Amino acid sequence: MPSAMKENSPLVTNSPAVQPWRSPWRGLVSLFLIYHLLAVIAPPLHAITYGRSLDRSPLTTIVLAVVRPYMGAMFLDHGYAFFAPEPGPLHLVRYKVEFADDRPPIEGRFPNLQEERPRLMYHRYFMMAESLESAFIPPTEPPKPVPPPANDPNRLKLHIEQEANYNRQLSQWQVRRSQYEQLRRSMIDHLEHKYPEGTATLTRVRHRLLSPPEVQYEQLRLDDPSTFIDLPEDDAPQPLPMPEVLP
């Protein structure tokens, strides 16, 4: 009787033992897992292996080139260099809405930690401002090549190549300029919809980082007014003034 109960017990199974994977499948899965791990760690490793000299690590460069197709397909490249190790300046957008009547204008800028809560909302405005800056392209077309003298066949051949290159550049400029204008126009339309009967204008602003001498000797704050620089719309942004290096 006990032996019969033991045989019928649900705790006792007569299933065959689990067979291990065959060698080829185990090797393929192991290679895939290693490849996936490289794709995950390659971008941050590549970001931290260069500094002010912008010299890239040869090893991480090779690894990144090998895993880049997989990274793009799986969306694993999250732009680590934007935050480290040498973060660049912050970009903001200052807006002004003016009215035809006697109402005072409405001014502000985004991102703004004092107004945009929770933090995720601030991050959205932060990315909007950075997207507008990264999409900017000057309104002037690329310079057209000057035609050579008609009696110079060598120069004429070079001019044909320059014309083809110019046409490619012009096509790219038209697309990128149109994208920037549409993005800028959408922000203006939103402000004018929020404030009816108003006319909105935008100004891109660059908030530069302080240099070590400015912090150590001049004791400037991170939000010092001199660190905010208006960027022009009629041409490419001017280079930032180099801070004076004190002894």
PDB file of C-alpha atoms in Angstrom:
ATOM      1  CA  MET A   1       0.000   0.000   0.000  1.00  0.00           C
ATOM      2  CA  PRO A   2       2.630   2.590   0.809  1.00  0.00           C
ATOM      3  CA  SER A   3       4.496   1.736  -2.346  1.00  0.00           C
ATOM      4  CA  ALA A   4       1.303   2.231  -4.420  1.00  0.00           C
ATOM      5  CA  MET A   5       0.663   5.607  -2.813  1.00  0.00           C
ATOM      6  CA  LYS A   6       4.217   6.578  -3.511  1.00  0.00           C
ATOM      7  CA  GLU A   7       3.846   5.716  -7.164  1.00  0.00           C
ATOM      8  CA  ASN A   8       0.585   7.704  -7.492  1.00  0.00           C
ATOM      9  CA  SER A   9       1.876  10.718  -5.572  1.00  0.00           C
ATOM     10  CA  PRO A  10       1.820  14.005  -7.564  1.00  0.00           C
ATOM     11  CA  LEU A  11       5.247  14.784  -6.211  1.00  0.00           C
ATOM     12  CA  VAL A  12       6.743  11.911  -8.124  1.00  0.00           C
ATOM     13  CA  THR A  13       7.287  12.489 -11.828  1.00  0.00           C
ATOM     14  CA  ASN A  14       8.428  10.029 -14.390  1.00  0.00           C
ATOM     15  CA  SER A  15       9.468  12.689 -16.938  1.00  0.00           C
ATOM     16  CA  PRO A  16      12.805  12.109 -18.590  1.00  0.00           C
ATOM     17  CA  ALA A  17      15.801  14.124 -17.492  1.00  0.00           C
ATOM     18  CA  VAL A  18      16.303  17.503 -19.170  1.00  0.00           C
ATOM     19  CA  GLN A  19      18.760  17.165 -21.986  1.00  0.00           C
ATOM     20  CA  PRO A  20      21.487  19.803 -22.204  1.00  0.00           C
ATOM     21  CA  TRP A  21      21.740  21.990 -25.291  1.00  0.00           C
ATOM     22  CA  ARG A  22      23.770  20.693 -28.098  1.00  0.00           C
ATOM     23  CA  SER A  23      27.114  22.346 -28.519  1.00  0.00           C
ATOM     24  CA  PRO A  24      26.418  24.376 -31.723  1.00  0.00           C
ATOM     25  CA  TRP A  25      23.259  26.016 -30.317  1.00  0.00           C
ATOM     26  CA  ARG A  26      24.903  26.780 -26.998  1.00  0.00           C
ATOM     27  CA  GLY A  27      27.835  28.411 -28.771  1.00  0.00           C
ATOM     28  CA  LEU A  28      25.591  30.528 -31.019  1.00  0.00           C
ATOM     29  CA  VAL A  29      23.502  31.791 -28.096  1.00  0.00           C
ATOM     30  CA  SER A  30      26.632  32.540 -26.089  1.00  0.00           C
ATOM     31  CA  LEU A  31      28.082  34.550 -29.006  1.00  0.00           C
ATOM     32  CA  PHE A  32      24.832  36.475 -29.350  1.00  0.00           C
ATOM     33  CA  LEU A  33      24.773  37.319 -25.636  1.00  0.00           C
ATOM     34  CA  ILE A  34      28.370  38.527 -25.789  1.00  0.00           C
ATOM     35  CA  TYR A  35      27.560  40.616 -28.871  1.00  0.00           C
ATOM     36  CA  HIS A  36      24.505  42.117 -27.146  1.00  0.00           C
ATOM     37  CA  LEU A  37      26.547  42.938 -24.037  1.00  0.00           C
ATOM     38  CA  LEU A  38      29.157  44.692 -26.188  1.00  0.00           C
ATOM     39  CA  ALA A  39      26.403  46.722 -27.857  1.00  0.00           C
ATOM     40  CA  VAL A  40      25.131  47.800 -24.434  1.00  0.00           C
ATOM     41  CA  ILE A  41      28.475  48.842 -22.938  1.00  0.00           C
ATOM     42  CA  ALA A  42      30.217  50.142 -26.089  1.00  0.00           C
ATOM     43  CA  PRO A  43      28.533  53.604 -26.228  1.00  0.00           C
ATOM     44  CA  PRO A  44      29.264  54.638 -22.612  1.00  0.00           C
ATOM     45  CA  LEU A  45      32.797  53.239 -22.823  1.00  0.00           C
ATOM     46  CA  HIS A  46      33.383  55.183 -26.030  1.00  0.00           C
ATOM     47  CA  ALA A  47      32.025  58.341 -24.390  1.00  0.00           C
ATOM     48  CA  ILE A  48      34.357  58.212 -21.379  1.00  0.00           C
ATOM     49  CA  THR A  49      37.543  57.439 -23.315  1.00  0.00           C
ATOM     50  CA  TYR A  50      38.079  60.901 -24.726  1.00  0.00           C
ATOM     51  CA  GLY A  51      38.551  64.285 -23.154  1.00  0.00           C
ATOM     52  CA  ARG A  52      39.369  67.802 -24.239  1.00  0.00           C
ATOM     53  CA  SER A  53      41.731  66.580 -26.965  1.00  0.00           C
ATOM     54  CA  LEU A  54      38.848  64.536 -28.458  1.00  0.00           C
ATOM     55  CA  ASP A  55      41.195  61.597 -29.030  1.00  0.00           C
ATOM     56  CA  ARG A  56      39.081  58.470 -29.296  1.00  0.00           C
ATOM     57  CA  SER A  57      40.129  55.112 -27.930  1.00  0.00           C
ATOM     58  CA  PRO A  58      41.162  52.856 -30.853  1.00  0.00           C
ATOM     59  CA  LEU A  59      39.752  49.794 -29.091  1.00  0.00           C
ATOM     60  CA  THR A  60      36.306  51.252 -28.367  1.00  0.00           C
ATOM     61  CA  THR A  61      36.212  52.727 -31.879  1.00  0.00           C
ATOM     62  CA  ILE A  62      36.656  49.254 -33.379  1.00  0.00           C
ATOM     63  CA  VAL A  63      34.083  47.709 -31.032  1.00  0.00           C
ATOM     64  CA  LEU A  64      31.605  50.487 -31.767  1.00  0.00           C
ATOM     65  CA  ALA A  65      31.988  49.988 -35.523  1.00  0.00           C
ATOM     66  CA  VAL A  66      31.299  46.254 -35.145  1.00  0.00           C
ATOM     67  CA  VAL A  67      28.134  46.627 -33.040  1.00  0.00           C
ATOM     68  CA  ARG A  68      26.764  49.850 -34.580  1.00  0.00           C
ATOM     69  CA  PRO A  69      24.241  48.130 -36.943  1.00  0.00           C
ATOM     70  CA  TYR A  70      22.773  46.164 -34.031  1.00  0.00           C
ATOM     71  CA  MET A  71      22.755  49.259 -31.818  1.00  0.00           C
ATOM     72  CA  GLY A  72      20.779  51.172 -34.417  1.00  0.00           C
ATOM     73  CA  ALA A  73      18.256  48.383 -34.911  1.00  0.00           C
ATOM     74  CA  MET A  74      17.722  47.922 -31.147  1.00  0.00           C
ATOM     75  CA  PHE A  75      17.970  51.662 -30.280  1.00  0.00           C
ATOM     76  CA  LEU A  76      20.812  51.159 -27.818  1.00  0.00           C
ATOM     77  CA  ASP A  77      22.793  54.322 -28.607  1.00  0.00           C
ATOM     78  CA  HIS A  78      21.378  56.936 -26.264  1.00  0.00           C
ATOM     79  CA  GLY A  79      23.838  59.761 -26.842  1.00  0.00           C
ATOM     80  CA  TYR A  80      25.972  59.389 -23.724  1.00  0.00           C
ATOM     81  CA  ALA A  81      28.461  62.008 -24.927  1.00  0.00           C
ATOM     82  CA  PHE A  82      25.771  64.661 -24.467  1.00  0.00           C
ATOM     83  CA  PHE A  83      26.130  64.366 -20.696  1.00  0.00           C
ATOM     84  CA  ALA A  84      29.706  63.175 -20.163  1.00  0.00           C
ATOM     85  CA  PRO A  85      32.623  63.346 -19.862  1.00  0.00           C
ATOM     86  CA  GLU A  86      32.820  66.877 -21.326  1.00  0.00           C
ATOM     87  CA  PRO A  87      29.248  68.254 -21.422  1.00  0.00           C
ATOM     88  CA  GLY A  88      28.781  71.213 -23.707  1.00  0.00           C
ATOM     89  CA  PRO A  89      26.825  74.439 -23.178  1.00  0.00           C
ATOM     90  CA  LEU A  90      23.101  74.442 -22.493  1.00  0.00           C
ATOM     91  CA  HIS A  91      20.703  76.019 -24.980  1.00  0.00           C
ATOM     92  CA  LEU A  92      17.511  77.820 -24.073  1.00  0.00           C
ATOM     93  CA  VAL A  93      14.773  79.608 -25.975  1.00  0.00           C
ATOM     94  CA  ARG A  94      13.637  83.074 -24.919  1.00  0.00           C
ATOM     95  CA  TYR A  95      10.226  84.137 -26.168  1.00  0.00           C
ATOM     96  CA  LYS A  96       8.341  87.414 -26.280  1.00  0.00           C
ATOM     97  CA  VAL A  97       4.665  87.858 -27.132  1.00  0.00           C
ATOM     98  CA  GLU A  98       3.650  91.419 -28.058  1.00  0.00           C
ATOM     99  CA  PHE A  99       0.123  92.788 -28.497  1.00  0.00           C
ATOM    100  CA  ALA A 100      -1.221  95.553 -30.722  1.00  0.00           C
ATOM    101  CA  ASP A 101      -3.160  97.164 -27.853  1.00  0.00           C
ATOM    102  CA  ASP A 102      -1.789  98.556 -24.587  1.00  0.00           C
ATOM    103  CA  ARG A 103      -1.238  95.182 -22.943  1.00  0.00           C
ATOM    104  CA  PRO A 104       2.319  94.655 -21.710  1.00  0.00           C
ATOM    105  CA  PRO A 105       4.329  92.001 -23.558  1.00  0.00           C
ATOM    106  CA  ILE A 106       4.666  88.519 -22.097  1.00  0.00           C
ATOM    107  CA  GLU A 107       8.257  87.303 -21.808  1.00  0.00           C
ATOM    108  CA  GLY A 108       9.790  84.078 -20.641  1.00  0.00           C
ATOM    109  CA  ARG A 109      12.193  81.336 -21.540  1.00  0.00           C
ATOM    110  CA  PHE A 110      12.391  77.582 -21.471  1.00  0.00           C
ATOM    111  CA  PRO A 111      13.546  75.339 -19.977  1.00  0.00           C
ATOM    112  CA  ASN A 112      12.764  76.914 -16.620  1.00  0.00           C
ATOM    113  CA  LEU A 113      13.066  74.919 -13.396  1.00  0.00           C
ATOM    114  CA  GLN A 114      10.849  77.402 -11.544  1.00  0.00           C
ATOM    115  CA  GLU A 115       7.852  76.836 -13.818  1.00  0.00           C
ATOM    116  CA  GLU A 116       8.148  73.352 -15.299  1.00  0.00           C
ATOM    117  CA  ARG A 117       7.243  70.731 -12.715  1.00  0.00           C
ATOM    118  CA  PRO A 118       7.566  67.775 -12.361  1.00  0.00           C
ATOM    119  CA  ARG A 119      11.106  67.238 -13.524  1.00  0.00           C
ATOM    120  CA  LEU A 120       9.973  65.238 -16.536  1.00  0.00           C
ATOM    121  CA  MET A 121       8.160  68.329 -17.856  1.00  0.00           C
ATOM    122  CA  TYR A 122      11.372  70.335 -17.496  1.00  0.00           C
ATOM    123  CA  HIS A 123      13.206  67.637 -19.422  1.00  0.00           C
ATOM    124  CA  ARG A 124      10.705  67.895 -22.285  1.00  0.00           C
ATOM    125  CA  TYR A 125      11.226  71.653 -22.587  1.00  0.00           C
ATOM    126  CA  PHE A 126      14.959  71.120 -22.260  1.00  0.00           C
ATOM    127  CA  MET A 127      14.935  68.738 -25.243  1.00  0.00           C
ATOM    128  CA  MET A 128      12.744  71.127 -27.245  1.00  0.00           C
ATOM    129  CA  ALA A 129      15.290  73.909 -26.841  1.00  0.00           C
ATOM    130  CA  GLU A 130      18.193  71.625 -27.700  1.00  0.00           C
ATOM    131  CA  SER A 131      16.323  70.282 -30.743  1.00  0.00           C
ATOM    132  CA  LEU A 132      15.773  73.795 -32.060  1.00  0.00           C
ATOM    133  CA  GLU A 133      19.449  74.623 -31.645  1.00  0.00           C
ATOM    134  CA  SER A 134      20.680  71.393 -33.236  1.00  0.00           C
ATOM    135  CA  ALA A 135      18.327  71.910 -36.199  1.00  0.00           C
ATOM    136  CA  PHE A 136      19.543  75.467 -36.860  1.00  0.00           C
ATOM    137  CA  ILE A 137      21.181  76.134 -40.191  1.00  0.00           C
ATOM    138  CA  PRO A 138      21.984  79.627 -41.553  1.00  0.00           C
ATOM    139  CA  PRO A 139      19.478  81.100 -44.037  1.00  0.00           C
ATOM    140  CA  THR A 140      22.219  81.794 -46.586  1.00  0.00           C
ATOM    141  CA  GLU A 141      22.669  79.255 -49.361  1.00  0.00           C
ATOM    142  CA  PRO A 142      26.035  77.534 -49.911  1.00  0.00           C
ATOM    143  CA  PRO A 143      28.340  79.616 -52.126  1.00  0.00           C
ATOM    144  CA  LYS A 144      28.064  78.763 -55.798  1.00  0.00           C
ATOM    145  CA  PRO A 145      31.357  77.894 -57.544  1.00  0.00           C
ATOM    146  CA  VAL A 146      32.738  80.501 -59.931  1.00  0.00           C
ATOM    147  CA  PRO A 147      32.905  79.240 -63.552  1.00  0.00           C
ATOM    148  CA  PRO A 148      36.451  79.025 -64.968  1.00  0.00           C
ATOM    149  CA  PRO A 149      37.652  80.567 -68.244  1.00  0.00           C
ATOM    150  CA  ALA A 150      36.261  78.808 -71.307  1.00  0.00           C
ATOM    151  CA  ASN A 151      39.710  78.135 -72.736  1.00  0.00           C
ATOM    152  CA  ASP A 152      40.904  76.062 -69.764  1.00  0.00           C
ATOM    153  CA  PRO A 153      39.685  72.444 -70.175  1.00  0.00           C
ATOM    154  CA  ASN A 154      41.330  71.243 -66.932  1.00  0.00           C
ATOM    155  CA  ARG A 155      39.622  73.907 -64.868  1.00  0.00           C
ATOM    156  CA  LEU A 156      36.355  73.206 -66.681  1.00  0.00           C
ATOM    157  CA  LYS A 157      36.462  69.535 -65.617  1.00  0.00           C
ATOM    158  CA  LEU A 158      37.108  70.564 -62.017  1.00  0.00           C
ATOM    159  CA  HIS A 159      34.248  73.055 -62.221  1.00  0.00           C
ATOM    160  CA  ILE A 160      31.847  70.301 -63.292  1.00  0.00           C
ATOM    161  CA  GLU A 161      32.765  68.312 -60.170  1.00  0.00           C
ATOM    162  CA  GLN A 162      32.359  71.425 -58.038  1.00  0.00           C
ATOM    163  CA  GLU A 163      28.930  72.053 -59.583  1.00  0.00           C
ATOM    164  CA  ALA A 164      27.816  68.518 -58.717  1.00  0.00           C
ATOM    165  CA  ASN A 165      29.065  68.943 -55.151  1.00  0.00           C
ATOM    166  CA  TYR A 166      27.311  72.316 -54.916  1.00  0.00           C
ATOM    167  CA  ASN A 167      24.005  70.819 -56.053  1.00  0.00           C
ATOM    168  CA  ARG A 168      24.254  68.151 -53.347  1.00  0.00           C
ATOM    169  CA  GLN A 169      25.038  70.756 -50.698  1.00  0.00           C
ATOM    170  CA  LEU A 170      22.193  72.969 -51.901  1.00  0.00           C
ATOM    171  CA  SER A 171      19.719  70.093 -51.705  1.00  0.00           C
ATOM    172  CA  GLN A 172      20.828  69.225 -48.169  1.00  0.00           C
ATOM    173  CA  TRP A 173      20.668  72.888 -47.143  1.00  0.00           C
ATOM    174  CA  GLN A 174      17.117  73.243 -48.463  1.00  0.00           C
ATOM    175  CA  VAL A 175      15.922  70.180 -46.545  1.00  0.00           C
ATOM    176  CA  ARG A 176      17.620  71.134 -43.284  1.00  0.00           C
ATOM    177  CA  ARG A 177      16.571  74.783 -43.502  1.00  0.00           C
ATOM    178  CA  SER A 178      12.965  73.755 -44.126  1.00  0.00           C
ATOM    179  CA  GLN A 179      13.048  71.439 -41.089  1.00  0.00           C
ATOM    180  CA  TYR A 180      14.398  74.208 -38.879  1.00  0.00           C
ATOM    181  CA  GLU A 181      11.822  76.732 -40.074  1.00  0.00           C
ATOM    182  CA  GLN A 182       8.961  74.277 -39.520  1.00  0.00           C
ATOM    183  CA  LEU A 183      10.164  73.487 -35.988  1.00  0.00           C
ATOM    184  CA  ARG A 184      10.567  77.165 -35.158  1.00  0.00           C
ATOM    185  CA  ARG A 185       7.187  78.016 -36.698  1.00  0.00           C
ATOM    186  CA  SER A 186       5.452  75.317 -34.647  1.00  0.00           C
ATOM    187  CA  MET A 187       6.750  76.873 -31.413  1.00  0.00           C
ATOM    188  CA  ILE A 188       5.626  80.339 -32.504  1.00  0.00           C
ATOM    189  CA  ASP A 189       2.190  79.017 -33.487  1.00  0.00           C
ATOM    190  CA  HIS A 190       1.810  77.395 -30.063  1.00  0.00           C
ATOM    191  CA  LEU A 191       2.592  80.668 -28.271  1.00  0.00           C
ATOM    192  CA  GLU A 192       0.242  82.659 -30.496  1.00  0.00           C
ATOM    193  CA  HIS A 193      -2.483  80.089 -29.891  1.00  0.00           C
ATOM    194  CA  LYS A 194      -1.914  80.291 -26.142  1.00  0.00           C
ATOM    195  CA  TYR A 195      -1.957  84.108 -26.223  1.00  0.00           C
ATOM    196  CA  PRO A 196      -4.545  85.164 -28.846  1.00  0.00           C
ATOM    197  CA  GLU A 197      -4.017  88.441 -30.699  1.00  0.00           C
ATOM    198  CA  GLY A 198      -0.330  88.298 -29.825  1.00  0.00           C
ATOM    199  CA  THR A 199       2.748  88.160 -32.051  1.00  0.00           C
ATOM    200  CA  ALA A 200       5.483  85.862 -30.777  1.00  0.00           C
ATOM    201  CA  THR A 201       9.224  86.018 -31.427  1.00  0.00           C
ATOM    202  CA  LEU A 202      11.881  83.509 -30.405  1.00  0.00           C
ATOM    203  CA  THR A 203      15.551  83.944 -29.577  1.00  0.00           C
ATOM    204  CA  ARG A 204      17.942  81.056 -29.195  1.00  0.00           C
ATOM    205  CA  VAL A 205      20.202  81.467 -26.159  1.00  0.00           C
ATOM    206  CA  ARG A 206      23.418  79.659 -25.342  1.00  0.00           C
ATOM    207  CA  HIS A 207      24.316  79.218 -21.674  1.00  0.00           C
ATOM    208  CA  ARG A 208      28.052  78.631 -21.706  1.00  0.00           C
ATOM    209  CA  LEU A 209      30.007  76.833 -19.021  1.00  0.00           C
ATOM    210  CA  LEU A 210      32.309  78.745 -16.719  1.00  0.00           C
ATOM    211  CA  SER A 211      36.042  78.213 -16.970  1.00  0.00           C
ATOM    212  CA  PRO A 212      38.068  77.199 -13.893  1.00  0.00           C
ATOM    213  CA  PRO A 213      39.650  80.690 -13.560  1.00  0.00           C
ATOM    214  CA  GLU A 214      36.219  82.321 -13.650  1.00  0.00           C
ATOM    215  CA  VAL A 215      35.087  80.103 -10.799  1.00  0.00           C
ATOM    216  CA  GLN A 216      38.284  80.199  -8.760  1.00  0.00           C
ATOM    217  CA  TYR A 217      39.377  83.825  -9.176  1.00  0.00           C
ATOM    218  CA  GLU A 218      36.322  85.775 -10.309  1.00  0.00           C
ATOM    219  CA  GLN A 219      33.924  83.652  -8.238  1.00  0.00           C
ATOM    220  CA  LEU A 220      31.199  83.857 -10.852  1.00  0.00           C
ATOM    221  CA  ARG A 221      27.959  81.978 -10.359  1.00  0.00           C
ATOM    222  CA  LEU A 222      26.724  79.412 -12.854  1.00  0.00           C
ATOM    223  CA  ASP A 223      23.787  81.685 -13.727  1.00  0.00           C
ATOM    224  CA  ASP A 224      25.867  84.845 -14.158  1.00  0.00           C
ATOM    225  CA  PRO A 225      24.290  87.075 -16.862  1.00  0.00           C
ATOM    226  CA  SER A 226      27.540  87.065 -18.846  1.00  0.00           C
ATOM    227  CA  THR A 227      27.153  83.320 -19.452  1.00  0.00           C
ATOM    228  CA  PHE A 228      23.947  83.788 -21.494  1.00  0.00           C
ATOM    229  CA  ILE A 229      24.642  84.620 -25.143  1.00  0.00           C
ATOM    230  CA  ASP A 230      21.964  85.428 -27.725  1.00  0.00           C
ATOM    231  CA  LEU A 231      22.462  83.555 -30.983  1.00  0.00           C
ATOM    232  CA  PRO A 232      21.672  85.345 -34.265  1.00  0.00           C
ATOM    233  CA  GLU A 233      19.192  84.071 -36.838  1.00  0.00           C
ATOM    234  CA  ASP A 234      20.660  85.723 -39.910  1.00  0.00           C
ATOM    235  CA  ASP A 235      23.924  83.820 -39.920  1.00  0.00           C
ATOM    236  CA  ALA A 236      25.843  81.031 -38.210  1.00  0.00           C
ATOM    237  CA  PRO A 237      26.411  81.543 -34.467  1.00  0.00           C
ATOM    238  CA  GLN A 238      29.493  83.543 -33.639  1.00  0.00           C
ATOM    239  CA  PRO A 239      32.302  81.790 -31.746  1.00  0.00           C
ATOM    240  CA  LEU A 240      32.123  82.185 -28.022  1.00  0.00           C
ATOM    241  CA  PRO A 241      34.517  84.696 -26.456  1.00  0.00           C
ATOM    242  CA  MET A 242      37.435  82.949 -24.816  1.00  0.00           C
ATOM    243  CA  PRO A 243      37.539  83.650 -21.073  1.00  0.00           C
ATOM    244  CA  GLU A 244      40.587  85.427 -19.796  1.00  0.00           C
ATOM    245  CA  VAL A 245      42.980  82.985 -18.147  1.00  0.00           C
ATOM    246  CA  LEU A 246      44.295  84.507 -14.957  1.00  0.00           C
ATOM    247  CA  PRO A 247      47.625  83.462 -13.473  1.00  0.00           C
TER     248      PRO A 247
END
